[in-house]
Amino acid sequence: LGRLKLACMLLPPLLLAACVTVVVVRDGLHDAAVMALGAVLVMAGVLLQRRGLALFAIAVVALVIAVGYAEISGILQRRLSSFTDWRHVAGLCLFLLFIAVTVRVLMDSMVASLREARQKESALAGSYARLEAQTAALRESETRFAKAVETMAEGLVLLDMDGNVRLCNHAAERILGRPAAEIMRQGL
């Protein structure tokens, strides 16, 4: 689990570094760079805890502001740098923060749902275990009842609500002089 946690912590910054390369070398704060920054924030929202995501989002916004300043002041000139202004930079920052918050809220909701499902699964397993115990007790009771009925000296014939014979013991066969199958089929 330690390696997985480490990978979850390292992957977003590594992807951000790749995005910075695209921003600085190719597009500035336009086109593929914006999409890549959004995708990195989505991944960070999934992999990082709240504090880690907050720090990561602050780093992304700081990066956007720094690159925006460099484009606006003319320090960084790329093919679309002339379209960059502070409204664009501010809108992009808000957009990226919205992505980070939305993904975190969705992840928190999913985690809560998973916890609830695990609790229900545990409760269901407990109910299933009780049901299995009750079923075993019922089978044991039925076995004792059947043994008691078969070993009785008195004849016993059980009828259902419609008058059909449902049970007939050996003593009843002897007293009536007919086999149980015939008594159950033809009735009394």
C-alpha angles and dihedrals in degrees: 000000000000093000092049091051090049091050090050090053096045102041099070095050091047091051090047089054089053090050091050088055091053091046095049100036103036127007111010111209094337142084117353094008093063092048091047092051090050091049092049090052090051090052091046090050090056098042104036132067120239097273093044091049091048091053091045092050090050089052091050092049090048089051092050092049092047093049091043090053090048091051095045094046092046097245090118116041118185131157094274100031093108089067093057118105134154093266089057092048093047092047091049091050091051091046092052093046089050089054092050094048094044094050092047092050090049092048092049089050092049092048091050090050091050091050090050091049090051091051090050090047090052092048090047091050089052091049090048091051091050090048091051090051091048091048091051090048091049092050090050091049091049090050092051091047092050091048092048092049093048095048096047117116090214121080113249127193118174120202129195124227091276094053095255117143110247101169135021125175130210093260089057090050090053094046095046094039093227133102117259092245091058093045090051093046099044101026126218 
